[in-house]
XYZ file of C-alpha atoms in Angstrom:
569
model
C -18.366 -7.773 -54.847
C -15.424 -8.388 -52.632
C -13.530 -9.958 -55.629
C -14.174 -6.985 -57.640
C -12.943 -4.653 -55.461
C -9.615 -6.099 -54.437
C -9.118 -6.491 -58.128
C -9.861 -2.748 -58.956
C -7.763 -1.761 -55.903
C -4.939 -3.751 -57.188
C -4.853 -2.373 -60.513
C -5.204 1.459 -58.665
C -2.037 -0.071 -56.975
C 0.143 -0.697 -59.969
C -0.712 2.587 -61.726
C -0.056 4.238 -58.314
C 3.412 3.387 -57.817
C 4.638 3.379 -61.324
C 3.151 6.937 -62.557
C 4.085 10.227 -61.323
C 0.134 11.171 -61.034
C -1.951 9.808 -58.199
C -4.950 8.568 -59.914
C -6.281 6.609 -56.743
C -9.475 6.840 -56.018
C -10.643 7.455 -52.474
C -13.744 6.053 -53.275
C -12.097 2.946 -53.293
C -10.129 2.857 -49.897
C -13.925 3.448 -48.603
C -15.135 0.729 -49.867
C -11.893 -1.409 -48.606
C -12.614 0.086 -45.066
C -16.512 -1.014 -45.376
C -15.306 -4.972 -46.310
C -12.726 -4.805 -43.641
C -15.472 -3.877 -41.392
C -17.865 -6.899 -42.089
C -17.166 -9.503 -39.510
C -13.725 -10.497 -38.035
C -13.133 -13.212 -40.711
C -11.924 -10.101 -42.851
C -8.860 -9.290 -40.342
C -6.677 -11.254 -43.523
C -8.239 -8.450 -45.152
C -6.474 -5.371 -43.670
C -3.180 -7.193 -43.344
C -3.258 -7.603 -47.078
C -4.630 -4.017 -47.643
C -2.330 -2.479 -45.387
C 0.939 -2.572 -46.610
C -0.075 -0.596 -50.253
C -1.851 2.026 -48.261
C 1.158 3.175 -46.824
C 2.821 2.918 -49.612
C 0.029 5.205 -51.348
C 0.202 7.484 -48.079
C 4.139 7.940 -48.172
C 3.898 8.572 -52.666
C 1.317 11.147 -52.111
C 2.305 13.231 -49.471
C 5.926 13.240 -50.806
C 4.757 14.306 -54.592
C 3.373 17.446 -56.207
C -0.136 16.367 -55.906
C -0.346 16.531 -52.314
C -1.935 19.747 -53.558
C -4.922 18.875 -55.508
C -8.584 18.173 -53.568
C -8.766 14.246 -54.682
C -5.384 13.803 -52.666
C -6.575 15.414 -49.579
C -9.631 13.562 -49.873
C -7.746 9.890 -50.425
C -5.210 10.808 -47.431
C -7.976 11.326 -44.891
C -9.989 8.282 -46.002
C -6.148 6.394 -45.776
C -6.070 8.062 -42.171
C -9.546 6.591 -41.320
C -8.014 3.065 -42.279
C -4.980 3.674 -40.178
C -6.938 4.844 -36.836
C -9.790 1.622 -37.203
C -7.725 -0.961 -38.544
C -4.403 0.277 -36.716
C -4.325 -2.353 -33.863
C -4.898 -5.191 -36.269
C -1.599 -4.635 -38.054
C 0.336 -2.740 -35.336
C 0.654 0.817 -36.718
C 0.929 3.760 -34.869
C -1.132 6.072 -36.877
C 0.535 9.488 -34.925
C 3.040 9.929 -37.973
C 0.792 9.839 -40.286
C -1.664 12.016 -38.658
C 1.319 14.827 -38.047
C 2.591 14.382 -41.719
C -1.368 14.949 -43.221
C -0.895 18.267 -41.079
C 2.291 19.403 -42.220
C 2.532 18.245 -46.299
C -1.141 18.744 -47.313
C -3.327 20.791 -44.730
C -0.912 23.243 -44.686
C -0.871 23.796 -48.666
C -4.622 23.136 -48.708
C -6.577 24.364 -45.823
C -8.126 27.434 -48.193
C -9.429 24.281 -50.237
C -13.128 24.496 -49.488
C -13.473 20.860 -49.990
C -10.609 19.551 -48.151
C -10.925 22.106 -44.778
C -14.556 20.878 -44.389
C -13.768 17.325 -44.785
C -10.812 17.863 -42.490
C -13.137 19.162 -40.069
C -15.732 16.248 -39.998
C -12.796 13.806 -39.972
C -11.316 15.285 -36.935
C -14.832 15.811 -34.846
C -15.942 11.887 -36.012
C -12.707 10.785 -34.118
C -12.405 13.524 -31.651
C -12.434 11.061 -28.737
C -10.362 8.843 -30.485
C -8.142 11.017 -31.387
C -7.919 12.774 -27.696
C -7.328 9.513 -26.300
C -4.214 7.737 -28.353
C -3.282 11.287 -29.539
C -3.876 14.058 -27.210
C -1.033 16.329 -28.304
C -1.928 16.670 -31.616
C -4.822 19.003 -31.772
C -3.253 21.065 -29.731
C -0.178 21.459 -31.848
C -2.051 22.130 -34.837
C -4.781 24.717 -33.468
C -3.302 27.729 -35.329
C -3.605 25.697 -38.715
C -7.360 24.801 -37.738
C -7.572 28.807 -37.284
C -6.472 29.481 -40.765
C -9.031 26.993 -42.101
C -11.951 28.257 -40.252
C -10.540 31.720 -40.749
C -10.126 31.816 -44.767
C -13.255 29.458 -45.258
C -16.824 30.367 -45.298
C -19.651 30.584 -42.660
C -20.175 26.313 -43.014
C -17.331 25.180 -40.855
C -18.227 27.420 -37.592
C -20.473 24.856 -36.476
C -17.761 22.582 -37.631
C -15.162 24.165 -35.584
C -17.090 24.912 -32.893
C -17.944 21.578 -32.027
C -13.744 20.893 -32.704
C -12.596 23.566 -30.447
C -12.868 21.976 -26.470
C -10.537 19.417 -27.905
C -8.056 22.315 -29.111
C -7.419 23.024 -25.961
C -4.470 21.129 -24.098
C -1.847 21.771 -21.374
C 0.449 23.380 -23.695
C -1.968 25.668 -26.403
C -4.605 26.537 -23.553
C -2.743 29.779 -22.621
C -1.615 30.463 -26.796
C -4.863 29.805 -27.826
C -6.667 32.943 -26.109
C -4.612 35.598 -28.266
C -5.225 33.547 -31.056
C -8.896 33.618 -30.869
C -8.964 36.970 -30.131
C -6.628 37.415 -33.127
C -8.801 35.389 -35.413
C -10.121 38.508 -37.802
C -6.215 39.919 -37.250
C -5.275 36.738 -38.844
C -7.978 37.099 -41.553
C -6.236 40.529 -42.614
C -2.327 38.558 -42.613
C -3.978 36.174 -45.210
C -5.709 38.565 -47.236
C -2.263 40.942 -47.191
C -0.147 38.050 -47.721
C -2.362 37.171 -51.360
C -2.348 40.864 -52.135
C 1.701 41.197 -51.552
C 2.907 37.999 -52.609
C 0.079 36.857 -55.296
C 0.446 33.577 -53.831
C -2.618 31.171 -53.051
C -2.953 30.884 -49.128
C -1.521 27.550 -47.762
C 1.466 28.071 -50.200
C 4.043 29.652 -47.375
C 3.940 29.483 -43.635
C 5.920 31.405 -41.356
C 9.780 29.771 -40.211
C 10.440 32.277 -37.369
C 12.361 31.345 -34.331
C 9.900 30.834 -31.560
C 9.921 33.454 -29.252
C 7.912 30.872 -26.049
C 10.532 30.351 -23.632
C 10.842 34.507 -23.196
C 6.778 35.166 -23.889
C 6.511 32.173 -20.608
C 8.996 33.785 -18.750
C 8.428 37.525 -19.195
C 4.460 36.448 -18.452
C 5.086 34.556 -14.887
C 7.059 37.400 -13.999
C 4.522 40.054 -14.328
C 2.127 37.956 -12.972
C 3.915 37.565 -9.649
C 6.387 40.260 -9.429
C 4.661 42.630 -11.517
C 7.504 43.824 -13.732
C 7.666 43.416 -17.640
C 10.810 42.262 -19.494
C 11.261 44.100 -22.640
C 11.308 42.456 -26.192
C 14.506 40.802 -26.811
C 14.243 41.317 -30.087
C 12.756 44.894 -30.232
C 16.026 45.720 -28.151
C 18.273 44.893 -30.376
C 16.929 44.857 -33.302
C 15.326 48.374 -33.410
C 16.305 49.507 -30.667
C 12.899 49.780 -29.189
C 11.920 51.981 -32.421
C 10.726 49.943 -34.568
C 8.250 51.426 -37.677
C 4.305 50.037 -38.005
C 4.939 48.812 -40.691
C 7.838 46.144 -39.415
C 5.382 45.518 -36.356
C 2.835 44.584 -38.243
C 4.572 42.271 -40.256
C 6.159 40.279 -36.876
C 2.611 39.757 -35.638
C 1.269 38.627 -39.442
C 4.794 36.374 -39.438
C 3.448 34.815 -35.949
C -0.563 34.606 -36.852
C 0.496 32.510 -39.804
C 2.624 30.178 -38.277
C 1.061 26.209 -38.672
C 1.690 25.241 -35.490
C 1.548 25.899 -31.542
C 4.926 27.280 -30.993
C 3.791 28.836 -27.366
C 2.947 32.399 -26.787
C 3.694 35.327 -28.926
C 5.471 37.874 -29.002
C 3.904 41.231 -27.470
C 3.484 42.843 -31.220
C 0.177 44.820 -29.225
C 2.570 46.311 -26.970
C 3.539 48.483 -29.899
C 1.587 51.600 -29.832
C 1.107 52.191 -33.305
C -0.391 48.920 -33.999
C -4.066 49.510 -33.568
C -3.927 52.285 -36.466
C -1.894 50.516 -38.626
C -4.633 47.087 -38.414
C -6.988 50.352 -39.026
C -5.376 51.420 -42.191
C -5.042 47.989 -43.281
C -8.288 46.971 -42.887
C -10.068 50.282 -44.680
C -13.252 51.333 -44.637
C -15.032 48.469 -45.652
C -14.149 45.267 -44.443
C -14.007 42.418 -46.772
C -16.810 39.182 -46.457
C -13.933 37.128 -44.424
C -13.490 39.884 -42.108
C -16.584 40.577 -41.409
C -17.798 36.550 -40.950
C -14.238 36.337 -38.698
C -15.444 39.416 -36.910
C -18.700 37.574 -36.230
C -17.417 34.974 -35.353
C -14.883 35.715 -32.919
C -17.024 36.676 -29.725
C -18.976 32.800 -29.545
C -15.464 31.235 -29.765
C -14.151 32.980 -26.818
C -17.220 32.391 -25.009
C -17.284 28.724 -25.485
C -13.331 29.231 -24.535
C -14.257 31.181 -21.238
C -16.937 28.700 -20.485
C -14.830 25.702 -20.331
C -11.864 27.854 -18.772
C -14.135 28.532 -15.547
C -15.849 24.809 -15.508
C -12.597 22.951 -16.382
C -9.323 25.273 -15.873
C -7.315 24.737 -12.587
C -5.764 27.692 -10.667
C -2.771 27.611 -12.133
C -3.429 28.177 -15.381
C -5.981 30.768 -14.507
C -3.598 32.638 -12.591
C -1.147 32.360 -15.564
C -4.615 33.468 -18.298
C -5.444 36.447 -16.293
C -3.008 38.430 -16.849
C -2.748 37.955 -20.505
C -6.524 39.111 -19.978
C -5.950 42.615 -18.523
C -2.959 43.180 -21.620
C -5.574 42.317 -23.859
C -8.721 44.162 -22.661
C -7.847 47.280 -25.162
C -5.111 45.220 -27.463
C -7.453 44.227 -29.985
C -8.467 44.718 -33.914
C -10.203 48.149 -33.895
C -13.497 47.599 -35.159
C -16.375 49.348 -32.812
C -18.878 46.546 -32.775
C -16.672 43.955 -32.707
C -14.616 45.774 -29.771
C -17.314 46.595 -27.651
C -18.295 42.884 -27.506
C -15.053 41.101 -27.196
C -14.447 43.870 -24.056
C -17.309 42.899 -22.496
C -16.549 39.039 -22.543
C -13.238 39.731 -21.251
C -14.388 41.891 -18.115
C -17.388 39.165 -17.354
C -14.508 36.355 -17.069
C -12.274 38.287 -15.451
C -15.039 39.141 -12.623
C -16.454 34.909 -13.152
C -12.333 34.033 -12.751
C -12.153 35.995 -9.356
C -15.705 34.390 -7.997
C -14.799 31.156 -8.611
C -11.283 31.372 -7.095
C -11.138 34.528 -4.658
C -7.472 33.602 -3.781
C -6.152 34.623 -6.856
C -6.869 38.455 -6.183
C -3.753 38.104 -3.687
C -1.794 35.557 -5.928
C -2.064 38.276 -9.027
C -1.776 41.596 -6.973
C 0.641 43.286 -8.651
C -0.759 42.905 -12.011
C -3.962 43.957 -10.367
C -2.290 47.016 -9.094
C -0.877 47.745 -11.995
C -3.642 47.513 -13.810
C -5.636 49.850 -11.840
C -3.030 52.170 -11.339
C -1.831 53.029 -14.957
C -3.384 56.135 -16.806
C -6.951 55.425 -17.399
C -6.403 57.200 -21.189
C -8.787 54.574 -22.548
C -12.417 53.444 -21.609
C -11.383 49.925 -21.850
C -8.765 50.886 -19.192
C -11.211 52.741 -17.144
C -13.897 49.721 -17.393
C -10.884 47.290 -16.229
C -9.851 49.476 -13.349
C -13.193 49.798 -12.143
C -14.184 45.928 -12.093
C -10.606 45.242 -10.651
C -11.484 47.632 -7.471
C -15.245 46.058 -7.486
C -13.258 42.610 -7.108
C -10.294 43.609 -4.722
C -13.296 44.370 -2.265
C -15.705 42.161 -2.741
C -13.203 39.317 -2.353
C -11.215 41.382 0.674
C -8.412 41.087 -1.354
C -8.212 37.628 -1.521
C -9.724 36.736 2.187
C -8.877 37.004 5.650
C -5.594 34.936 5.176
C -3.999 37.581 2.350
C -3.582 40.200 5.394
C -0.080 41.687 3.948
C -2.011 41.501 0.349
C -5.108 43.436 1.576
C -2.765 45.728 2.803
C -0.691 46.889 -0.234
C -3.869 46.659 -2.406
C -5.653 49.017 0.338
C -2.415 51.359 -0.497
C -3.187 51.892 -4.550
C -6.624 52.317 -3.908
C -5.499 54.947 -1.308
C -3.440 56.438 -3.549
C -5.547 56.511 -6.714
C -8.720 58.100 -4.759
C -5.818 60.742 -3.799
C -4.918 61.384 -7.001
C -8.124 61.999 -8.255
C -8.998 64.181 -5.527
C -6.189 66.207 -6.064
C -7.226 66.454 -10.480
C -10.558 66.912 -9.349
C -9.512 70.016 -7.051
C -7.586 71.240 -10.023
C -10.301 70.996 -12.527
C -12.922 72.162 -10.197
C -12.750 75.868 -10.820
C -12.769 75.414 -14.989
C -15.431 72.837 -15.070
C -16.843 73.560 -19.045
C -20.380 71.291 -18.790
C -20.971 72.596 -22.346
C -18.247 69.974 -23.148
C -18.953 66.803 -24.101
C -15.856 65.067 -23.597
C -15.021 66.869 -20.299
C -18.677 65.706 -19.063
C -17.903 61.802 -20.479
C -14.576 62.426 -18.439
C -15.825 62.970 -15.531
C -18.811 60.572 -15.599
C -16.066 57.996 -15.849
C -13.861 59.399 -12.775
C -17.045 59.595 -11.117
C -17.980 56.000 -12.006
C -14.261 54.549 -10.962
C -14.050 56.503 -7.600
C -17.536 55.460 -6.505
C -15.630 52.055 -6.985
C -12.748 52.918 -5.155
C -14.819 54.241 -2.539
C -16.268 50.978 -2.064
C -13.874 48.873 -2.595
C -12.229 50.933 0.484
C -14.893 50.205 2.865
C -15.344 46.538 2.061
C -11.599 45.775 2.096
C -11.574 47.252 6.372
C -14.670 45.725 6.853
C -12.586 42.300 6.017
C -9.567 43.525 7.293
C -9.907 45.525 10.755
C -6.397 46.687 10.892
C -7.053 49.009 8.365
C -10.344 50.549 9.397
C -8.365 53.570 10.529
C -7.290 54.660 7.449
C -10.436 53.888 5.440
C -12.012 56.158 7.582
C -8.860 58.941 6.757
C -9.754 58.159 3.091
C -13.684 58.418 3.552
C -13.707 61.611 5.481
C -11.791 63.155 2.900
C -14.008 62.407 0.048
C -16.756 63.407 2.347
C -15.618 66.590 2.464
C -14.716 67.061 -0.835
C -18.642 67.813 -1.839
C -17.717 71.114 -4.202
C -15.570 69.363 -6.130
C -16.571 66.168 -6.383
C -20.078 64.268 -8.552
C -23.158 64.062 -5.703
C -23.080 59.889 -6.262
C -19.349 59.619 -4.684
C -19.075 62.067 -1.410
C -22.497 60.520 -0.248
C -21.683 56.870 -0.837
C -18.638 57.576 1.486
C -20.604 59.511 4.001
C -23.073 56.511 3.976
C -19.910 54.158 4.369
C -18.470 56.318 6.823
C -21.752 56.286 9.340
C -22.348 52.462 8.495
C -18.332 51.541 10.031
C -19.486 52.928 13.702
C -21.362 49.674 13.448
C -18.758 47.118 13.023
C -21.337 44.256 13.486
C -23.825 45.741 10.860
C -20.726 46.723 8.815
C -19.777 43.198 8.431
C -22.987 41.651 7.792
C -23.780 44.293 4.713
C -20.091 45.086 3.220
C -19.040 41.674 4.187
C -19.186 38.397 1.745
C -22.610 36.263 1.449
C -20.868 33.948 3.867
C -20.623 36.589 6.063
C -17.386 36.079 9.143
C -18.664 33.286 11.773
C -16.213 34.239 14.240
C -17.463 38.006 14.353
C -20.338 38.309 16.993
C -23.157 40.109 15.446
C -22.607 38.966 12.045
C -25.661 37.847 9.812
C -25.267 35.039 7.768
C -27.434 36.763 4.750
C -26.901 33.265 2.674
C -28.894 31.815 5.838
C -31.637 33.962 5.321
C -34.075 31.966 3.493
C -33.879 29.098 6.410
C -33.982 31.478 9.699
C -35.385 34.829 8.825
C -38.455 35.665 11.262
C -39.424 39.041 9.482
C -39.545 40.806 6.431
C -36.762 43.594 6.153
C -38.145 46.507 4.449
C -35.319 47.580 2.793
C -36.519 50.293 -0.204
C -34.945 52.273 -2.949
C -34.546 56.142 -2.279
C -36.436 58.697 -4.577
C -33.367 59.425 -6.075
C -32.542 58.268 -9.601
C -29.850 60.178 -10.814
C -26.845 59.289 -12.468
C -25.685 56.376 -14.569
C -27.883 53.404 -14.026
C -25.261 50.856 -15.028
C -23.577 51.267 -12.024
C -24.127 49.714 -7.612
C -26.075 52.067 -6.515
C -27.095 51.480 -2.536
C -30.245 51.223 -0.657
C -30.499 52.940 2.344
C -33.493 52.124 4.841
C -32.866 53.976 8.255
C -34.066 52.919 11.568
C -33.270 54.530 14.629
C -29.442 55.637 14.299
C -28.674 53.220 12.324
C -27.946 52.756 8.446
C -28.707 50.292 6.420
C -26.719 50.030 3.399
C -27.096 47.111 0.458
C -25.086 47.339 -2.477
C -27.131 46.146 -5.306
C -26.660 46.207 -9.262
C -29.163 48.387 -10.629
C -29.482 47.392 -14.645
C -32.790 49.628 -15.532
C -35.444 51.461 -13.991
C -39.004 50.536 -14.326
């Protein structure tokens, strides 16, 4: 058997190098790999085999037929040779492995065949591969997105299994937006065959990459909290440039074949989510739809390793990129509504797992929470923002100068809405439906604010004073303010004339040791004595979605819990 197949392989050889068509049969090179695997007297074997495979490798990625399935299918069983029988004959396989990427993925990844033998290829020697080749996956993740994005429901699982190994030092930030992205990059393809008539994989994008001014313009609203403008927007438009050219700059980067760093801020543009609307029509094609689908377990399985995996750094650097992206998205409902929610749950799961970074990223933060609320997503953002500036006291007792400026745009955003709310309270129209959705929202944010107030001077003393300015206020403010906000701050206001209560109940689960009086509530399985009765009020108005508190009273003093109500029996 041996005999026969070196001879067949040798006469593949000779009609191989002296014809312009690739007639060699993969099938083959399998069955070479399977001898040179029997036994190490076979190592003469792959130093015989060797040198014609590259020369095989080299003819068909240089010729025309680095387009048709059977070469795809030969180079990746050639690859396979290369990354088992590499050490034998001293070959460094990561040439190969970038050219396969570059002269036949990218003209074949909508090839059915070849993307889903790509796929298993890459996850059989994922290890391998991350080991004696960790860059490369990461360089190529936005071809691997056009594969799984113009092929059919049989890769996810495919891909899925791919993607933790996708995500290196230098495409873990790039590789968010592209995810999210994913059925944006579905509608480039499906423009690009309806514009050009060309088969996708045929042209890929040459553009100038735009990373070293997406880094920089990203670490300095992170920690200064200013945005520098487009570059190219500037002065090439002028800062007016039409939908239509926007679009086409964020297609141009989508179908790019390889990680060139982050992208340009195409979302920024605020005529882009109509003009993805008018794109993508009424009716969505199969792709988009499946992409659409798709989409929300890939950024889980992204946020899941992000929180288990992802140091500080790098979060602080994703965050922020987060909150631009909350309401920056393709504008389909279902698909919206689920993607927002993801993004608030790991913005809330990045904050628990590293409180510090609610100082590191405050102005972002305050940003965030103080822009115009014109959107829900906006609104939603705001108001889990405030829930985390107090729940982590801005960052902890050491962030005192953090706390404080944080304390100062909630101050100043419960003002403003006292003042709209004061404006609005003598033309209130409850026969309107959007006015009443308007105000559920405001009502929803400032019960936020509220208590995000009274848990930041709970942590941080030096500003009780002024909580209690801002409380009183919205006490007072009964006529023109919803029931749910004036009496969670005149709850808050009579729990801070107990400072030891105050800090055992608005305080974290850790409670402060060096306050006298504090309770240690994450203590209270071990050294409890009693049963608390703590009970919820008759009340049930209002949105249950939202932390409602339970009040038990004793004596003069108030108990207050703040719990997450998510239905009533």
């Amino acid at each position: 058997m041996r005999n026969s197949v070196l001879s067949k392989f040798r006469s593949s050889v000779l009609v191989c190098e002296y014809s312009d068509d690739s007639s060699f049969d993969f099938d083959q090179v399998k069955n070479l790999h399977q001898l040179c695997s029997k036994g190490e007297q076979n190592g003469d074997l792959v130093g015989r085999v060797y040198p014609h495979l590259v020369k095989i490798f080299n003819r068909c990625t240089a010729s025309s037929s680095s387009q048709k399935t059977s070469t795809g299918l030969l180079l990746l069983a050639i690859l396979q040779f290369f990354l088992d029988f590499g050490e034998a004959v001293l070959h460094d396989a990561d040439p190969s492995l970038h050219t396969f990427f570059r002269s036949c993925l990218s003209r074949q990844y909508a090839d059915a065949t070849v993307a889903a033998a790509t796929l298993k290829f890459l996850n059989q020697n994922k290890a391998k591969l991350m080991i004696a080749h960790p860059a490369l996956l990461p360089q190529y993740f936005p071809l691997l997105l056009k594969v799984v994005a113009w092929g059919s429901s049989t890769l996810d699982k495919a891909f899925t299994d791919l993607l933790p190994a996708l995500m290196g030092v230098s495409s873990f930030l790039p590789l968010f937006p592209a995810l999210l992205d994913l059925p944006t990059l579905v509608l480039a393809l499906e423009n690009l065959q309806a514009s050009s008539g060309a088969a996708p994989g045929t042209t890929s994008g040459s553009k100038k990459s735009p990373a070293p001014e997406a880094l920089l313009a990203l670490m300095d609203e992170a920690y200064t909290g200013s945005i520098i403008s487009d570059m190219q927007g500037d002065a090439g438009t002028g800062g007016n440039g039409s939908a239509r050219d926007e679009t086409e700059a964020l297609f141009a980067d989508l179908l790019k074949d390889e990680n060139e760093g982050l992208a340009e801020r195409h979302w920024s543009f605020p005529g882009m989510a109509a003009a993805l609307q008018a794109l993508m029509g009424s009716s969505p094609s199969q792709r988009l739809q499946h992409a659409l689908t798709l989409t929300p377990s890939l950024l889980s399985i992204y946020f899941t390793i992000t929180l288990r995996d992802v140091n500080d750094s790098l979060l602080a650097a994703l965050l922020p990129i987060v909150f631009l992206r909350v309401d920056a998205m393709l504008p389909d409902p279902k698909f919206t509504l689920q993607a927002q929610k993801l993004l608030l749950e790991f913005v809330l799961a990045a904050f628990q797992k590293s409180p510090h970074l609610v100082a590191v990223l405050k102005k972002p933060i305050m940003d965030k929470i103080g822009q115009p609320h014109n959107t829900t997503a906006k609104t939603e953002l705001a108001l889990q923002l405030c829930w985390a500036v107090g729940e982590h006291g801005g960052g902890g007792l050491g962030y005192k100068d953090a706390a404080r400026e944080l304390f100062e745009t909630l101050e100043l955003l419960l003002y403003e809405n006292l003042a709209s709310s004061r404006m609005k309270g003598n033309s209130k129209r409850k026969d309107d439906s959007d006015f009443m959705g308007a105000a559920v929202s405001q009502s929803r944010l400032l019960c936020s604010v509220v208590t995000a107030i009274a848990k930041l001077a709970t942590c941080h003393r030096e500003l009780s004073p002024r909580a209690r300015v801002c409380l009183s206020k919205v006490a007072r403010s009964q006529q023109v303010l919803d029931r749910s906000v004036w009496r969670r701050a005149h709850d808050f206001l009579g729990l801070m004339h107990e400072p030891a209560m105050c800090s055992s109940i608005l305080g974290p689960p850790t409670g402060y040791p060096n306050r006298p009086g504090s309770v240690q509530w994450s203590e209270g399985g071990t050294k409890a004595v009693a049963s608390i009765p703590f009970y919820i009020l008759g009340e049930k108005e209002g949105n249950p979605n939202v932390h409602l508190p339970l009040l038990y009273r004793r004596r003069r003093y108030l108990f207050i819990v703040s719990v997450y109500v998510s239905s009533y029996a």
